[in-house]
mmCIF file of C-alpha atoms in Angstrom:
data_model
loop_
_atom_site.group_PDB
_atom_site.id
_atom_site.type_symbol
_atom_site.label_atom_id
_atom_site.label_comp_id
_atom_site.label_asym_id
_atom_site.label_seq_id
_atom_site.Cartn_x
_atom_site.Cartn_y
_atom_site.Cartn_z
ATOM 1 C CA MET Y 327 -0.667 20.871 2.224
ATOM 2 C CA GLY Y 328 -3.800 18.394 3.074
ATOM 3 C CA GLU Y 329 -3.659 14.631 3.920
ATOM 4 C CA MET Y 330 -4.786 13.433 0.231
ATOM 5 C CA GLY Y 331 -5.930 15.286 -2.232
ATOM 6 C CA ARG Y 332 -9.328 14.915 -4.416
ATOM 7 C CA THR Y 333 -10.709 13.229 -7.438
ATOM 8 C CA PRO Y 334 -9.825 15.041 -10.610
ATOM 9 C CA LYS Y 335 -13.767 13.713 -11.687
ATOM 10 C CA VAL Y 336 -16.928 15.117 -10.036
ATOM 11 C CA ASN Y 337 -18.638 11.957 -8.516
ATOM 12 C CA ALA Y 338 -22.726 11.307 -9.083
ATOM 13 C CA LYS Y 339 -23.219 13.683 -5.977
ATOM 14 C CA GLY Y 340 -21.868 16.406 -7.074
ATOM 15 C CA GLY Y 341 -18.536 15.916 -5.009
ATOM 16 C CA ARG Y 342 -15.511 14.589 -5.254
ATOM 17 C CA ASP Y 343 -13.946 11.762 -3.039
ATOM 18 C CA HIS Y 344 -10.538 11.574 -1.692
ATOM 19 C CA TRP Y 345 -7.345 10.974 -4.042
ATOM 20 C CA THR Y 346 -4.061 9.909 -2.534
ATOM 21 C CA PHE Y 347 -1.900 9.480 -5.963
ATOM 22 C CA CYS Y 348 -1.691 13.415 -6.498
ATOM 23 C CA TYR Y 349 -2.025 16.368 -4.521
ATOM 24 C CA SER Y 350 -0.210 19.561 -4.019
ATOM 25 C CA VAL Y 351 1.628 21.152 -1.082
ATOM 26 C CA VAL Y 352 2.983 24.462 -0.469
ATOM 27 C CA LEU Y 353 5.897 25.807 1.467
ATOM 28 C CA ALA Y 354 7.646 29.212 2.039
ATOM 29 C CA GLY Y 355 10.456 30.360 4.295
ATOM 30 C CA ALA Y 356 13.197 28.898 5.985
ATOM 31 C CA GLY Y 357 15.488 28.527 3.005
ATOM 32 C CA ILE Y 358 12.873 27.402 0.924
ATOM 33 C CA ARG Y 359 13.311 28.711 -2.988
ATOM 34 C CA GLY Y 360 10.578 31.432 -3.619
ATOM 35 C CA SER Y 361 8.312 31.444 -6.685
ATOM 36 C CA CYS Y 362 9.132 27.633 -7.931
ATOM 37 C CA VAL Y 363 6.876 25.286 -8.690
ATOM 38 C CA TYR Y 364 8.406 21.352 -8.561
ATOM 39 C CA GLY Y 365 7.080 18.814 -10.175
ATOM 40 C CA GLU Y 366 3.544 18.028 -12.619
ATOM 41 C CA SER Y 367 0.949 16.153 -12.943
ATOM 42 C CA ASP Y 368 -1.156 15.192 -15.873
ATOM 43 C CA ARG Y 369 -3.363 16.847 -17.807
ATOM 44 C CA GLN Y 370 -6.777 15.614 -15.507
ATOM 45 C CA ALA Y 371 -4.023 16.157 -12.323
ATOM 46 C CA ALA Y 372 -4.910 12.489 -11.674
ATOM 47 C CA TYR Y 373 -1.266 11.472 -11.550
ATOM 48 C CA ILE Y 374 2.217 12.437 -11.008
ATOM 49 C CA LYS Y 375 3.953 12.937 -14.261
ATOM 50 C CA ASP Y 376 7.319 14.583 -13.328
ATOM 51 C CA LYS Y 377 9.556 14.333 -10.392
ATOM 52 C CA PRO Y 378 7.234 12.732 -7.593
ATOM 53 C CA VAL Y 379 8.278 13.396 -4.058
ATOM 54 C CA HIS Y 380 6.869 11.414 -0.825
ATOM 55 C CA ILE Y 381 5.838 12.432 2.290
ATOM 56 C CA ARG Y 382 8.744 11.677 3.757
ATOM 57 C CA ASP Y 383 11.147 13.823 1.078
ATOM 58 C CA ILE Y 384 8.732 16.993 2.367
ATOM 59 C CA VAL Y 385 9.304 16.336 6.240
ATOM 60 C CA ALA Y 386 13.220 15.883 5.193
ATOM 61 C CA THR Y 387 12.717 19.307 3.266
ATOM 62 C CA ILE Y 388 11.494 20.606 6.476
ATOM 63 C CA TYR Y 389 14.281 19.004 9.338
ATOM 64 C CA HIS Y 390 16.706 20.305 6.569
ATOM 65 C CA CYS Y 391 15.474 23.839 6.223
ATOM 66 C CA LEU Y 392 15.181 23.549 10.166
ATOM 67 C CA GLY Y 393 19.044 22.731 10.638
ATOM 68 C CA ILE Y 394 18.462 19.622 11.970
ATOM 69 C CA ASP Y 395 19.792 16.348 9.951
ATOM 70 C CA PRO Y 396 16.996 14.316 8.540
ATOM 71 C CA GLU Y 397 18.746 11.295 8.891
ATOM 72 C CA THR Y 398 19.220 12.009 12.796
ATOM 73 C CA ILE Y 399 17.992 8.489 14.434
ATOM 74 C CA ILE Y 400 15.863 9.179 17.730
ATOM 75 C CA ARG Y 401 15.038 5.894 19.699
ATOM 76 C CA ASP Y 402 11.366 5.187 21.795
ATOM 77 C CA GLN Y 403 10.923 3.863 25.095
ATOM 78 C CA GLN Y 404 12.393 0.620 24.652
ATOM 79 C CA GLY Y 405 15.269 1.707 22.463
ATOM 80 C CA ARG Y 406 14.155 0.892 19.633
ATOM 81 C CA PRO Y 407 15.612 3.523 16.772
ATOM 82 C CA ILE Y 408 13.515 5.248 14.539
ATOM 83 C CA PRO Y 409 14.785 7.559 12.096
ATOM 84 C CA ILE Y 410 12.945 11.147 11.810
ATOM 85 C CA ALA Y 411 12.750 11.767 8.231
ATOM 86 C CA HIS Y 412 11.740 7.553 7.696
ATOM 87 C CA GLY Y 413 14.608 7.474 5.191
ATOM 88 C CA GLY Y 414 13.492 10.861 2.967
ATOM 89 C CA ALA Y 415 15.934 13.079 1.506
ATOM 90 C CA PRO Y 416 15.468 16.885 0.999
ATOM 91 C CA VAL Y 417 14.156 18.121 -2.204
ATOM 92 C CA GLU Y 418 16.873 19.784 -3.221
ATOM 93 C CA GLY Y 419 15.096 21.334 -6.626
ATOM 94 C CA ILE Y 420 13.095 23.528 -3.763
ATOM 95 C CA LEU Y 421 15.707 24.839 -1.481
ATOM 96 C CA ALA Y 422 17.095 28.801 -1.985
#
């Protein structure tokens, strides 16, 4: 997973700019179902068409696979509560 995708079209300089609307993630092992594709983009790979997943859901999925409850709260140095998955939920459709 990168921090963002790339524009579906080449720019005037022959490159592709940053694109935060749609990108890919590859997960394997640790309880992830093999050989699956989850979600779909439009024909240009520009926007999500089906089954959107937020980064916090990816984080929650990783914690879940590691045996850590994604709803766990930790405290910062000032004692403020911080949810480790920021409200995300495991992506059940990719779990083995």
